[in-house]
Short mmCIF file of C-alpha atoms and ligand atoms in Angstrom, two decimals:
data_model
loop_
_atom_site.label_atom_id
_atom_site.label_comp_id
_atom_site.label_asym_id
_atom_site.label_seq_id
_atom_site.Cartn_x
_atom_site.Cartn_y
_atom_site.Cartn_z
CA MET S 1 24.16 47.99 -6.81
CA SER S 2 21.63 46.45 -4.51
CA ASP S 3 22.66 46.11 -0.91
CA LYS S 4 20.12 43.32 -0.42
CA ASN S 5 22.07 40.94 -2.59
CA PRO S 6 24.80 38.97 -0.92
CA ILE S 7 28.34 40.05 -1.63
CA ILE S 8 30.58 37.47 -3.33
CA ILE S 9 34.30 38.19 -3.13
CA GLY S 10 36.85 36.24 -5.15
CA ASN S 11 40.35 36.10 -3.65
CA TRP S 12 42.77 34.90 -6.32
CA LYS S 13 45.64 34.78 -3.78
CA MET S 14 49.05 34.32 -5.47
CA ASN S 15 47.64 32.55 -8.51
CA THR S 16 47.47 33.02 -12.29
CA SER S 17 49.91 34.20 -14.91
CA LEU S 18 49.01 37.38 -16.77
CA GLU S 19 47.54 35.28 -19.55
CA GLU S 20 45.52 33.16 -17.13
CA ALA S 21 44.32 36.27 -15.31
CA THR S 22 43.11 37.73 -18.61
CA THR S 23 41.37 34.50 -19.62
CA LEU S 24 39.72 34.19 -16.22
CA ILE S 25 38.37 37.71 -16.19
CA ILE S 26 37.13 37.43 -19.79
CA GLY S 27 35.32 34.23 -18.73
CA ILE S 28 33.72 35.97 -15.75
CA ARG S 29 32.69 38.88 -17.95
CA GLN S 30 31.09 36.57 -20.52
CA GLY S 31 29.36 34.57 -17.82
CA LEU S 32 27.68 37.70 -16.49
CA VAL S 33 26.56 39.13 -19.85
CA ASP S 34 23.11 37.54 -19.82
CA PHE S 35 22.71 37.69 -16.08
CA LYS S 36 20.16 40.36 -15.42
CA GLU S 37 20.09 40.19 -11.62
CA GLU S 38 22.00 42.86 -9.80
CA VAL S 39 25.21 41.41 -8.51
CA ASN S 40 27.47 42.48 -5.72
CA VAL S 41 30.77 40.95 -6.75
CA VAL S 42 34.36 41.88 -5.91
CA ILE S 43 37.45 40.41 -7.58
CA CYS S 44 40.78 40.54 -5.75
CA PRO S 45 43.60 39.62 -8.13
CA PRO S 46 47.31 39.97 -7.31
CA PHE S 47 48.46 43.63 -7.24
CA VAL S 48 50.34 43.42 -10.55
CA TYR S 49 47.20 42.39 -12.44
CA LEU S 50 44.81 44.92 -10.89
CA ARG S 51 44.93 47.30 -13.84
CA THR S 52 44.61 44.59 -16.47
CA VAL S 53 41.71 42.99 -14.65
CA ASP S 54 40.04 46.38 -14.20
CA SER S 55 40.26 47.12 -17.93
CA ILE S 56 38.23 43.96 -18.71
CA LEU S 57 36.03 43.83 -15.62
CA PRO S 58 32.29 44.33 -16.25
CA LYS S 59 31.13 47.65 -14.78
CA LYS S 60 28.94 45.91 -12.22
CA VAL S 61 31.90 44.07 -10.68
CA ASN S 62 34.24 45.83 -8.26
CA LEU S 63 37.97 45.62 -7.84
CA GLY S 64 39.62 44.65 -4.55
CA ALA S 65 43.19 44.25 -3.31
CA GLN S 66 44.45 41.37 -1.17
CA ASN S 67 46.45 43.57 1.18
CA MET S 68 47.56 47.14 1.79
CA PHE S 69 50.02 49.10 3.95
CA TRP S 70 48.83 51.64 6.50
CA GLU S 71 51.00 54.65 5.54
CA LYS S 72 50.08 56.92 2.67
CA LYS S 73 53.57 57.15 1.17
CA GLY S 74 57.23 56.99 2.03
CA ALA S 75 60.20 54.70 2.45
CA TYR S 76 58.33 51.40 2.74
CA THR S 77 59.92 49.23 0.10
CA GLY S 78 57.56 46.74 -1.44
CA GLU S 79 54.39 48.12 0.12
CA ILE S 80 51.24 49.49 -1.53
CA SER S 81 49.41 52.45 0.00
CA PRO S 82 45.69 53.18 0.30
CA LEU S 83 46.17 56.21 -1.96
CA MET S 84 47.60 54.01 -4.69
CA LEU S 85 44.62 51.68 -4.46
CA SER S 86 42.14 54.57 -4.60
CA ASP S 87 44.06 55.98 -7.55
CA ILE S 88 43.28 52.91 -9.65
CA ASP S 89 39.68 52.72 -8.44
CA CYS S 90 40.23 49.76 -6.18
CA LYS S 91 37.27 50.00 -3.81
CA TYR S 92 37.85 47.04 -1.49
CA VAL S 93 40.78 45.55 0.38
CA ILE S 94 41.19 42.25 2.23
CA ILE S 95 42.81 42.86 5.61
CA GLY S 96 44.29 40.32 8.02
CA HIS S 97 43.81 37.20 5.92
CA SER S 98 44.98 34.19 7.96
CA GLU S 99 47.62 33.38 5.33
CA ARG S 100 49.23 36.75 5.98
CA ARG S 101 48.87 36.39 9.74
CA GLN S 102 50.48 32.93 9.60
CA ASN S 103 53.11 33.28 6.87
CA LEU S 104 54.07 36.93 7.15
CA GLY S 105 53.70 37.58 10.85
CA GLU S 106 50.84 40.03 10.50
CA THR S 107 49.73 40.88 14.04
CA ASP S 108 46.43 42.19 15.39
CA GLU S 109 48.13 45.59 15.84
CA MET S 110 49.13 45.68 12.17
CA VAL S 111 45.64 44.60 11.17
CA ASN S 112 44.23 47.45 13.27
CA LYS S 113 46.48 50.01 11.55
CA LYS S 114 45.54 48.71 8.12
CA LEU S 115 41.85 48.75 9.00
CA LYS S 116 42.09 52.38 10.16
CA ALA S 117 43.98 53.35 7.01
CA ALA S 118 41.42 51.70 4.72
CA LEU S 119 38.48 53.34 6.52
CA ASN S 120 40.18 56.75 6.58
CA ASN S 121 40.83 56.56 2.86
CA GLY S 122 37.39 55.42 1.73
CA ILE S 123 38.38 51.84 0.87
CA ILE S 124 35.97 49.15 2.10
CA PRO S 125 37.89 46.71 4.29
CA ILE S 126 37.15 42.99 4.34
CA LEU S 127 38.50 42.08 7.76
CA CYS S 128 39.32 38.37 8.09
CA VAL S 129 39.07 36.55 11.41
CA GLY S 130 39.17 32.85 12.18
CA GLU S 131 40.42 30.18 14.54
CA ASN S 132 42.92 27.46 13.65
CA GLU S 133 42.33 23.73 13.94
CA GLU S 134 43.82 23.42 17.42
CA GLU S 135 41.75 26.30 18.76
CA HIS S 136 38.71 24.78 17.10
CA GLU S 137 39.31 21.41 18.74
CA LYS S 138 39.99 22.97 22.13
CA LYS S 139 36.75 24.93 21.86
CA LEU S 140 38.62 28.22 21.90
CA SER S 141 37.04 29.54 18.71
CA ILE S 142 34.75 32.06 20.36
CA SER S 143 37.41 33.67 22.56
CA LYS S 144 39.82 33.79 19.60
CA ILE S 145 37.34 35.53 17.31
CA LYS S 146 36.29 37.95 20.06
CA GLU S 147 39.92 38.89 20.64
CA GLN S 148 40.63 39.32 16.93
CA VAL S 149 37.55 41.48 16.40
CA GLU S 150 38.24 43.68 19.45
CA LYS S 151 41.91 44.17 18.63
CA ALA S 152 41.23 44.89 14.97
CA LEU S 153 38.68 47.55 15.93
CA ASN S 154 40.72 49.14 18.71
CA LYS S 155 40.09 52.92 18.73
CA ILE S 156 38.05 52.79 15.55
CA GLU S 157 35.10 55.15 15.75
CA GLU S 158 31.47 54.24 15.31
CA LYS S 159 31.00 56.56 12.34
CA ASP S 160 33.70 54.70 10.44
CA ILE S 161 32.44 51.14 10.64
CA GLU S 162 29.27 51.37 8.55
CA ASN S 163 30.94 49.93 5.46
CA LEU S 164 32.96 47.31 7.25
CA ILE S 165 32.80 43.70 6.08
CA ILE S 166 33.96 40.96 8.43
CA ALA S 167 34.78 37.56 6.94
CA TYR S 168 34.57 34.67 9.35
CA GLU S 169 37.10 32.24 7.94
CA PRO S 170 37.94 29.23 10.11
CA ILE S 171 41.52 28.38 9.15
CA TRP S 172 40.81 24.65 9.17
CA ALA S 173 38.23 25.18 6.45
CA ILE S 174 40.41 27.23 4.10
CA GLY S 175 41.57 25.34 1.02
CA THR S 176 40.70 21.98 2.58
CA GLY S 177 37.43 21.20 0.80
CA LYS S 178 35.91 20.88 4.28
CA PRO S 179 33.74 23.92 4.91
CA ALA S 180 32.16 24.73 8.25
CA LEU S 181 28.53 23.74 8.63
CA GLY S 182 26.15 26.52 7.70
CA LYS S 183 24.62 26.52 11.17
CA ASP S 184 28.03 26.79 12.86
CA ALA S 185 29.09 29.65 10.60
CA GLU S 186 25.77 31.33 11.41
CA LYS S 187 26.41 30.93 15.14
CA MET S 188 29.75 32.63 14.78
CA ALA S 189 28.34 35.39 12.56
CA LYS S 190 25.71 36.09 15.20
CA LEU S 191 28.36 36.14 17.93
CA ILE S 192 30.48 38.57 15.94
CA LYS S 193 27.45 40.88 15.81
CA THR S 194 27.12 40.67 19.60
CA PHE S 195 30.83 41.45 20.04
CA LEU S 196 30.31 44.49 17.84
CA ALA S 197 27.21 45.50 19.78
CA ASP S 198 29.35 45.60 22.95
CA LEU S 199 31.50 48.21 21.26
CA TYR S 200 29.11 50.20 19.09
CA ASN S 201 25.52 51.33 18.73
CA GLU S 202 23.29 48.52 17.45
CA LYS S 203 21.95 50.57 14.54
CA ILE S 204 25.47 50.90 13.17
CA VAL S 205 26.28 47.26 13.87
CA GLU S 206 23.32 46.24 11.69
CA LYS S 207 25.11 47.80 8.74
CA VAL S 208 28.27 45.73 9.15
CA LYS S 209 28.22 42.74 6.81
CA ILE S 210 29.38 39.37 8.09
CA ILE S 211 30.39 36.91 5.40
CA TYR S 212 31.76 33.38 5.45
CA GLY S 213 34.93 31.99 3.83
CA GLY S 214 36.55 28.55 3.73
CA SER S 215 35.98 25.99 0.95
CA VAL S 216 32.93 27.78 -0.44
CA ASP S 217 31.84 26.39 -3.82
CA ALA S 218 28.79 26.22 -6.05
CA ASN S 219 27.49 23.19 -4.16
CA ASN S 220 27.51 24.75 -0.72
CA ILE S 221 27.06 28.52 -1.27
CA GLU S 222 23.30 28.37 -0.67
CA GLU S 223 23.86 26.70 2.69
CA PHE S 224 25.70 29.83 3.87
CA ILE S 225 23.67 32.48 2.09
CA LYS S 226 20.40 31.23 3.58
CA GLN S 227 21.66 31.92 7.11
CA PRO S 228 20.14 35.11 8.55
CA ASN S 229 23.42 36.67 9.69
CA ILE S 230 25.60 35.69 6.73
CA GLU S 231 25.51 38.21 3.92
CA GLY S 232 28.03 36.83 1.48
CA ALA S 233 31.13 34.74 0.92
CA LEU S 234 34.86 35.07 0.47
CA VAL S 235 35.88 32.50 -2.12
CA GLY S 236 39.42 31.25 -2.80
CA THR S 237 39.97 28.04 -4.79
CA ALA S 238 36.56 28.06 -6.47
CA CYS S 239 36.99 31.58 -7.86
CA LEU S 240 39.88 30.54 -10.11
CA LYS S 241 37.62 28.87 -12.67
CA ALA S 242 35.23 31.31 -14.36
CA GLU S 243 32.40 28.81 -14.70
CA GLN S 244 32.53 27.81 -11.03
CA PHE S 245 32.69 31.40 -9.85
CA ILE S 246 29.77 32.38 -12.06
CA ASN S 247 27.76 29.46 -10.68
CA ILE S 248 28.47 30.63 -7.14
CA ILE S 249 27.32 34.16 -8.02
CA LYS S 250 24.16 32.93 -9.72
CA LYS S 251 23.21 30.63 -6.86
CA ALA S 252 23.93 33.34 -4.29
CA VAL S 253 21.61 35.93 -5.80
CA LYS S 254 18.79 33.52 -6.61
P1 PGA Z 301 39.21 28.69 -0.09
O1 PGA Z 301 39.88 30.05 0.40
O2 PGA Z 301 37.90 29.06 -0.74
O3 PGA Z 301 40.19 28.08 -1.05
O4 PGA Z 301 39.01 27.85 1.11
C1 PGA Z 301 39.14 31.02 1.07
C2 PGA Z 301 40.01 32.13 1.56
O5 PGA Z 301 41.16 31.90 1.94
O6 PGA Z 301 39.58 33.29 1.56
#
């Protein structure tokens, strides 16, 4: 898989029945049959469909989870461990999505523990950060993102962050059909790199991928991908229709 191509990650969230999940993944598979470009695509279905999706997934597409617990095993009812994800060949995990921070009380400390656990167990974390509408309006976006990045990376060593992906996802842009402007997302991506450079060696920071999420679709993907510091997208709503998702992938790698 080429590292030069942008990474496109589909987050299904809590959507699809088993039948719909199967139809969707068959559609994505068919859509990629004649596509000769190398793609860097990750699909994150709900936990219960991971195995089914994996059995149909084209080889060139990777499997991701939407969440994970930080302990390896034990009395943690309802949780899924990094070992379990590795066991089913799930190579990526979304960590700290704003919907979990908002609806399930996920704190920066929990995000930090999950990030450490993913990195220690060879699973590539997609760390989500983003400001809400109020913070955006009060011009607090930069301080919020800086704080989220620093707390998420607390006591994480330089050697471990090479594979890290950070998704800048302004909360006001998620599921609203109102994406950030490409140039504003780029500004934030660049800032995230400077926050990282305050913590780690620049050579390592270069390897961290910054992607954008929030109302990405086939009409606007190129606007984000063309930005020098944005290396991919985290897609929600528009990844639930095979044709739309395929269009996003095709436009992204063009
Ligand atoms: P959206 O979701 O594409 O529906 O805005 C993105 C996300 O939450 O990751």
